[in-house]
């Protein structure tokens, strides 16, 4: 009997026990490998073998109690046994277990003798003891401990452990199917003594059995969606999707059902697909434009005890053109002054439309009224307002009011909603023109006038006219805006508007005068109109022709007769209508000269030619040739212009080298530059001589001034005697007396001293007093010219007298009574400053009491 519902269609196989053939059945799915099919059939054989005793017992009972046929009853019992065995193998995941065939040396496959009872683990097990997974057993194992079992592969030793004696497998950690759904392991039975395999290595899978421990989640939530307003019932809005991490192939843990918790009765959701649809017709955006929905997803097919998750869906009703435009009022009225300029805005009107965006865009047009051509209406794209503007000037005196009928219509109408009424509306706009006191208006915007520059002062040029446009028609007075006529060439009659000349006109100075005429109302002078007058000055022949430029004409000394030396032309400030035509000739007194002649070229130019052979600068270096020029005006004007011709020395090509006649009176070989250089040298020598003389005179001045000539009144003198031995200790006198010391002269940079000293004389065998005097003077000189010293007028000098002075004490207390034989006549040689001492202590009779 085939048992296809258990195994599926495929190759047939025979299952036998050690004694007899029990059942012939179809094999597993044909897609399984031969090794896999053989493995499953071996398991089936083991199962049937374990049920053999049950079969025999049931057969005996059958003979005693029932009278059914032997074969039919056996088949019945076998079917029951097969059902029970396959139920157990399904729990052990027979379809996922694999074993590797064990081959002997002769490549013949032996029967596998493994036995195991369980190959799945319930996830999230929280017990304190390791969870029993299953048992590995080999029929080689006699229970004497000679066989040990080894487990390897994913999670071996860390998650799954095996008792090497009994083959029991346990899970030591809490497992999560969502992290890993199954583990592939390998089992092997070894001889404990030889450590050699007694069974072929078998690979099997431990699957983590799922429990409902994950709620559905909306990974893309929260959702936002839009649906057009006025949509029919059942219009799809958006689809929401929830995912459940549980095993979708086991039970209902991952089978999700959707429901709506918030958003009814406006929307609904399909339980299986999660598609949200509209549930009410004619939802109006203008009434409510947004809805918040809460969608729930529940596993276990929505049954009690299932887990659930929620998400929010914001649904916005998008606008459709289902509202026609309507004017809030049936008529409008606006007052406009007549002075409003063209293109000014008169009024703004707007038709209300509850739609938004493109559905609210409108067009306005004037459909009736008496304002065609005077007003126009356009739409403001931002505010959708109708803007009425002026196209022509308004005149209160001509028309005081206008009436316009304006229509507003949607630009894009939706045909689905035309049944709601016309998508347009009309209103009436009345525009009242207000009278304004307007300034005078000239009859023409521009008055062109012409006048000859020869016209007399006071002659009439033209007339302007202006009038008051108001109904009062106030008189107008005229005046010229002097900012446009600064020279006051013109006058205007205040009452008639007649313009006359006030000064003589000159076209060559100003050919066109643009003036502004002011017209003001007599009753209201603040109302001023402006008119513009362009006065063109007509030309007359009042300017004589003249040379076009200042010519610099030269003639070579070696010129030949008939040689052209200059080509001349003329200009005229006048502008005749037929163009200029000039005629050139020499004056009457120059026609008979023998030097130059003139040829009129008949093209407003003339050529100057030589008439004789050779010119000499010694005789005459400059010639003046008067040229007579006549224009073609009516009447014609003429002028005489003098052409200056210089005689020059030229090279072989006729190029002038020098034209100065004075060069011939200079000595040969000397030019002007050489003379200037000579004069400069002479002046330099004279300056040097004067400096030398001045320095010598200054050196002859006395070294020491008399007290009468000394003008330095703020010099402080201290006439103290030296400290004798103390000064010797303080200063090295030998160094002070060193006559061979050379001192560098320094120049004062701050001030120039008034006293100039001579250079220091060479010290030789001279008296000590002269040595000290020279030493002190030298110090004073150095102090005066030292750039780091204070100014000379504040210098303080301290004279000193060393130990063992030749003069000894100069005190007057014992000078007269002293019996010293010392001769003090040398004091008279010390200069004027020691004259009084020399008189007191000198031995000469002329020095006593002098």
PDB file of C-alpha atoms in Angstrom, residues 223-390:
ATOM      1  CA  UNK A 223       3.403  56.744   7.424  1.00  0.00           C
ATOM      2  CA  UNK A 224       2.166  59.792   5.567  1.00  0.00           C
ATOM      3  CA  UNK A 225      -0.131  59.563   2.578  1.00  0.00           C
ATOM      4  CA  UNK A 226      -2.491  61.635   0.528  1.00  0.00           C
ATOM      5  CA  UNK A 227      -5.732  60.944  -1.254  1.00  0.00           C
ATOM      6  CA  UNK A 228      -7.825  63.325  -3.371  1.00  0.00           C
ATOM      7  CA  UNK A 229     -10.873  64.729  -1.707  1.00  0.00           C
ATOM      8  CA  UNK A 230     -14.271  63.553  -2.910  1.00  0.00           C
ATOM      9  CA  UNK A 231     -12.767  60.140  -3.750  1.00  0.00           C
ATOM     10  CA  UNK A 232     -15.195  57.183  -4.001  1.00  0.00           C
ATOM     11  CA  UNK A 233     -15.371  54.477  -1.330  1.00  0.00           C
ATOM     12  CA  UNK A 234     -12.608  51.905  -1.619  1.00  0.00           C
ATOM     13  CA  UNK A 235      -9.981  54.232  -3.058  1.00  0.00           C
ATOM     14  CA  UNK A 236      -6.575  52.905  -2.070  1.00  0.00           C
ATOM     15  CA  UNK A 237      -4.576  55.282   0.129  1.00  0.00           C
ATOM     16  CA  UNK A 238      -1.407  53.470   1.213  1.00  0.00           C
ATOM     17  CA  UNK A 239      -0.230  49.993   2.173  1.00  0.00           C
ATOM     18  CA  UNK A 240       1.396  49.362   5.540  1.00  0.00           C
ATOM     19  CA  UNK A 241       3.579  46.338   6.207  1.00  0.00           C
ATOM     20  CA  UNK A 242       4.509  44.784   9.519  1.00  0.00           C
ATOM     21  CA  UNK A 243       7.249  42.184   9.932  1.00  0.00           C
ATOM     22  CA  UNK A 244       7.406  39.467  12.605  1.00  0.00           C
ATOM     23  CA  UNK A 245      10.773  37.976  13.501  1.00  0.00           C
ATOM     24  CA  UNK A 246       9.234  34.648  14.503  1.00  0.00           C
ATOM     25  CA  UNK A 247       9.401  31.557  12.264  1.00  0.00           C
ATOM     26  CA  UNK A 248       6.811  31.875   9.493  1.00  0.00           C
ATOM     27  CA  UNK A 249       7.003  28.101   8.746  1.00  0.00           C
ATOM     28  CA  UNK A 250       6.078  27.017  12.240  1.00  0.00           C
ATOM     29  CA  UNK A 251       2.660  27.629  13.618  1.00  0.00           C
ATOM     30  CA  UNK A 252       0.989  31.045  13.466  1.00  0.00           C
ATOM     31  CA  UNK A 253       3.617  33.050  15.323  1.00  0.00           C
ATOM     32  CA  UNK A 254       4.433  35.120  12.222  1.00  0.00           C
ATOM     33  CA  UNK A 255       0.999  35.236  10.592  1.00  0.00           C
ATOM     34  CA  UNK A 256      -0.088  38.869  10.942  1.00  0.00           C
ATOM     35  CA  UNK A 257      -3.557  40.346  10.716  1.00  0.00           C
ATOM     36  CA  UNK A 258      -4.131  44.127  10.332  1.00  0.00           C
ATOM     37  CA  UNK A 259      -6.896  46.149  11.948  1.00  0.00           C
ATOM     38  CA  UNK A 260      -7.671  49.852  12.360  1.00  0.00           C
ATOM     39  CA  UNK A 261      -7.865  51.248  15.892  1.00  0.00           C
ATOM     40  CA  UNK A 262      -8.371  54.931  15.030  1.00  0.00           C
ATOM     41  CA  UNK A 263      -9.665  56.526  11.855  1.00  0.00           C
ATOM     42  CA  UNK A 264     -13.071  54.967  11.474  1.00  0.00           C
ATOM     43  CA  UNK A 265     -15.489  55.400   9.830  1.00  0.00           C
ATOM     44  CA  UNK A 266     -13.461  57.386   7.296  1.00  0.00           C
ATOM     45  CA  UNK A 267     -10.915  54.684   6.427  1.00  0.00           C
ATOM     46  CA  UNK A 268     -10.567  50.900   6.582  1.00  0.00           C
ATOM     47  CA  UNK A 269      -7.688  48.423   6.273  1.00  0.00           C
ATOM     48  CA  UNK A 270      -7.571  45.011   4.644  1.00  0.00           C
ATOM     49  CA  UNK A 271      -6.664  42.429   7.339  1.00  0.00           C
ATOM     50  CA  UNK A 272      -4.248  40.379   5.257  1.00  0.00           C
ATOM     51  CA  UNK A 273      -2.587  42.936   2.939  1.00  0.00           C
ATOM     52  CA  UNK A 274      -2.534  46.075   5.120  1.00  0.00           C
ATOM     53  CA  UNK A 275      -3.934  48.238   2.309  1.00  0.00           C
ATOM     54  CA  UNK A 276      -5.735  51.304   3.699  1.00  0.00           C
ATOM     55  CA  UNK A 277      -8.779  52.457   1.750  1.00  0.00           C
ATOM     56  CA  UNK A 278     -11.389  55.175   2.014  1.00  0.00           C
ATOM     57  CA  UNK A 279     -14.601  54.099   3.772  1.00  0.00           C
ATOM     58  CA  UNK A 280     -16.787  57.182   3.302  1.00  0.00           C
ATOM     59  CA  UNK A 281     -17.728  58.989   0.065  1.00  0.00           C
ATOM     60  CA  UNK A 282     -17.411  62.737  -0.618  1.00  0.00           C
ATOM     61  CA  UNK A 283     -14.859  63.594   2.049  1.00  0.00           C
ATOM     62  CA  UNK A 284     -14.420  67.386   1.697  1.00  0.00           C
ATOM     63  CA  UNK A 285     -10.981  68.894   2.153  1.00  0.00           C
ATOM     64  CA  UNK A 286     -12.477  72.278   2.900  1.00  0.00           C
ATOM     65  CA  UNK A 287     -14.282  70.711   5.910  1.00  0.00           C
ATOM     66  CA  UNK A 288     -11.340  68.636   7.175  1.00  0.00           C
ATOM     67  CA  UNK A 289      -8.087  68.151   5.350  1.00  0.00           C
ATOM     68  CA  UNK A 290      -6.126  65.760   7.574  1.00  0.00           C
ATOM     69  CA  UNK A 291      -6.798  62.497   9.446  1.00  0.00           C
ATOM     70  CA  UNK A 292      -4.676  60.539  11.899  1.00  0.00           C
ATOM     71  CA  UNK A 293      -5.041  56.740  11.677  1.00  0.00           C
ATOM     72  CA  UNK A 294      -3.713  54.108  14.094  1.00  0.00           C
ATOM     73  CA  UNK A 295      -3.148  50.685  12.488  1.00  0.00           C
ATOM     74  CA  UNK A 296      -2.545  47.518  14.519  1.00  0.00           C
ATOM     75  CA  UNK A 297      -0.776  44.361  13.357  1.00  0.00           C
ATOM     76  CA  UNK A 298      -1.363  41.216  15.489  1.00  0.00           C
ATOM     77  CA  UNK A 299       0.240  37.792  15.054  1.00  0.00           C
ATOM     78  CA  UNK A 300      -1.305  34.382  15.749  1.00  0.00           C
ATOM     79  CA  UNK A 301      -3.814  35.287  13.029  1.00  0.00           C
ATOM     80  CA  UNK A 302      -5.332  37.828  15.403  1.00  0.00           C
ATOM     81  CA  UNK A 303      -6.252  35.246  18.053  1.00  0.00           C
ATOM     82  CA  UNK A 304      -6.169  35.910  21.754  1.00  0.00           C
ATOM     83  CA  UNK A 305      -2.706  35.685  23.194  1.00  0.00           C
ATOM     84  CA  UNK A 306      -1.025  36.991  20.074  1.00  0.00           C
ATOM     85  CA  UNK A 307       1.445  39.881  20.162  1.00  0.00           C
ATOM     86  CA  UNK A 308       0.677  43.190  18.426  1.00  0.00           C
ATOM     87  CA  UNK A 309       2.330  46.382  17.216  1.00  0.00           C
ATOM     88  CA  UNK A 310       0.902  49.688  16.033  1.00  0.00           C
ATOM     89  CA  UNK A 311       1.842  52.529  13.739  1.00  0.00           C
ATOM     90  CA  UNK A 312       0.322  55.868  12.811  1.00  0.00           C
ATOM     91  CA  UNK A 313      -0.717  56.966   9.351  1.00  0.00           C
ATOM     92  CA  UNK A 314      -1.316  60.645   8.589  1.00  0.00           C
ATOM     93  CA  UNK A 315      -3.665  60.947   5.630  1.00  0.00           C
ATOM     94  CA  UNK A 316      -4.024  64.335   3.953  1.00  0.00           C
ATOM     95  CA  UNK A 317      -6.844  65.105   1.582  1.00  0.00           C
ATOM     96  CA  UNK A 318      -5.437  66.739  -1.521  1.00  0.00           C
ATOM     97  CA  UNK A 319      -7.391  69.474  -3.222  1.00  0.00           C
ATOM     98  CA  UNK A 320      -9.504  69.127  -6.331  1.00  0.00           C
ATOM     99  CA  UNK A 321     -11.261  71.916  -8.162  1.00  0.00           C
ATOM    100  CA  UNK A 322     -14.700  71.381  -6.662  1.00  0.00           C
ATOM    101  CA  UNK A 323     -15.412  74.997  -5.599  1.00  0.00           C
ATOM    102  CA  UNK A 324     -16.276  77.740  -8.131  1.00  0.00           C
ATOM    103  CA  UNK A 325     -15.009  81.311  -7.587  1.00  0.00           C
ATOM    104  CA  UNK A 326     -17.485  83.762  -6.073  1.00  0.00           C
ATOM    105  CA  UNK A 327     -17.257  87.551  -5.582  1.00  0.00           C
ATOM    106  CA  UNK A 328     -18.066  88.559  -1.991  1.00  0.00           C
ATOM    107  CA  UNK A 329     -20.020  91.587  -3.297  1.00  0.00           C
ATOM    108  CA  UNK A 330     -22.207  92.221  -6.291  1.00  0.00           C
ATOM    109  CA  UNK A 331     -20.808  95.719  -6.927  1.00  0.00           C
ATOM    110  CA  UNK A 332     -17.817  97.890  -6.047  1.00  0.00           C
ATOM    111  CA  UNK A 333     -17.205 101.640  -6.269  1.00  0.00           C
ATOM    112  CA  UNK A 334     -13.873 103.501  -6.318  1.00  0.00           C
ATOM    113  CA  UNK A 335     -13.028 107.222  -6.524  1.00  0.00           C
ATOM    114  CA  UNK A 336     -10.047 108.163  -8.686  1.00  0.00           C
ATOM    115  CA  UNK A 337      -8.498 111.624  -9.149  1.00  0.00           C
ATOM    116  CA  UNK A 338      -8.223 112.709 -12.731  1.00  0.00           C
ATOM    117  CA  UNK A 339      -4.521 113.490 -12.248  1.00  0.00           C
ATOM    118  CA  UNK A 340      -3.680 109.825 -11.678  1.00  0.00           C
ATOM    119  CA  UNK A 341      -0.927 108.939 -14.175  1.00  0.00           C
ATOM    120  CA  UNK A 342      -1.223 106.212 -16.780  1.00  0.00           C
ATOM    121  CA  UNK A 343      -0.494 102.621 -15.594  1.00  0.00           C
ATOM    122  CA  UNK A 344      -1.517 103.499 -12.030  1.00  0.00           C
ATOM    123  CA  UNK A 345      -3.591 101.006 -10.054  1.00  0.00           C
ATOM    124  CA  UNK A 346      -7.224 102.041  -9.648  1.00  0.00           C
ATOM    125  CA  UNK A 347      -8.608  99.111  -7.633  1.00  0.00           C
ATOM    126  CA  UNK A 348      -8.003  95.509  -6.530  1.00  0.00           C
ATOM    127  CA  UNK A 349     -10.842  92.996  -6.442  1.00  0.00           C
ATOM    128  CA  UNK A 350     -10.765  89.289  -5.632  1.00  0.00           C
ATOM    129  CA  UNK A 351     -13.181  86.415  -6.065  1.00  0.00           C
ATOM    130  CA  UNK A 352     -13.173  83.916  -3.192  1.00  0.00           C
ATOM    131  CA  UNK A 353     -12.276  80.305  -3.992  1.00  0.00           C
ATOM    132  CA  UNK A 354     -12.088  77.678  -1.279  1.00  0.00           C
ATOM    133  CA  UNK A 355      -9.663  75.600  -3.355  1.00  0.00           C
ATOM    134  CA  UNK A 356      -5.917  76.039  -3.166  1.00  0.00           C
ATOM    135  CA  UNK A 357      -2.958  75.970  -5.536  1.00  0.00           C
ATOM    136  CA  UNK A 358      -3.638  75.561  -9.219  1.00  0.00           C
ATOM    137  CA  UNK A 359      -7.309  74.855  -8.516  1.00  0.00           C
ATOM    138  CA  UNK A 360      -7.699  78.400  -7.160  1.00  0.00           C
ATOM    139  CA  UNK A 361      -5.984  80.162 -10.081  1.00  0.00           C
ATOM    140  CA  UNK A 362      -8.353  82.595 -11.781  1.00  0.00           C
ATOM    141  CA  UNK A 363      -8.605  84.806 -14.823  1.00  0.00           C
ATOM    142  CA  UNK A 364     -10.315  88.216 -14.852  1.00  0.00           C
ATOM    143  CA  UNK A 365     -11.710  90.086 -17.834  1.00  0.00           C
ATOM    144  CA  UNK A 366     -13.932  93.060 -18.540  1.00  0.00           C
ATOM    145  CA  UNK A 367     -17.052  91.689 -20.215  1.00  0.00           C
ATOM    146  CA  UNK A 368     -19.149  94.873 -20.403  1.00  0.00           C
ATOM    147  CA  UNK A 369     -19.192  98.587 -19.543  1.00  0.00           C
ATOM    148  CA  UNK A 370     -18.091 101.944 -20.927  1.00  0.00           C
ATOM    149  CA  UNK A 371     -14.457 101.676 -19.791  1.00  0.00           C
ATOM    150  CA  UNK A 372     -13.082  99.682 -22.710  1.00  0.00           C
ATOM    151  CA  UNK A 373      -9.769 101.179 -23.774  1.00  0.00           C
ATOM    152  CA  UNK A 374      -9.585 103.345 -20.634  1.00  0.00           C
ATOM    153  CA  UNK A 375      -9.062 100.563 -18.088  1.00  0.00           C
ATOM    154  CA  UNK A 376      -7.662  97.055 -18.166  1.00  0.00           C
ATOM    155  CA  UNK A 377      -7.611  94.249 -15.615  1.00  0.00           C
ATOM    156  CA  UNK A 378      -4.882  91.695 -14.936  1.00  0.00           C
ATOM    157  CA  UNK A 379      -4.314  89.004 -12.314  1.00  0.00           C
ATOM    158  CA  UNK A 380      -1.763  89.020  -9.529  1.00  0.00           C
ATOM    159  CA  UNK A 381      -0.313  85.491  -9.626  1.00  0.00           C
ATOM    160  CA  UNK A 382       0.624  85.561  -5.949  1.00  0.00           C
ATOM    161  CA  UNK A 383      -2.635  86.785  -4.445  1.00  0.00           C
ATOM    162  CA  UNK A 384      -4.995  85.898  -7.344  1.00  0.00           C
ATOM    163  CA  UNK A 385      -6.426  89.419  -7.208  1.00  0.00           C
ATOM    164  CA  UNK A 386      -7.793  91.300 -10.186  1.00  0.00           C
ATOM    165  CA  UNK A 387      -5.794  94.551 -10.647  1.00  0.00           C
ATOM    166  CA  UNK A 388      -7.559  97.382 -12.496  1.00  0.00           C
ATOM    167  CA  UNK A 389      -5.169  99.945 -14.029  1.00  0.00           C
ATOM    168  CA  UNK A 390      -5.501 103.090 -16.190  1.00  0.00           C
TER     169      UNK A 390
END
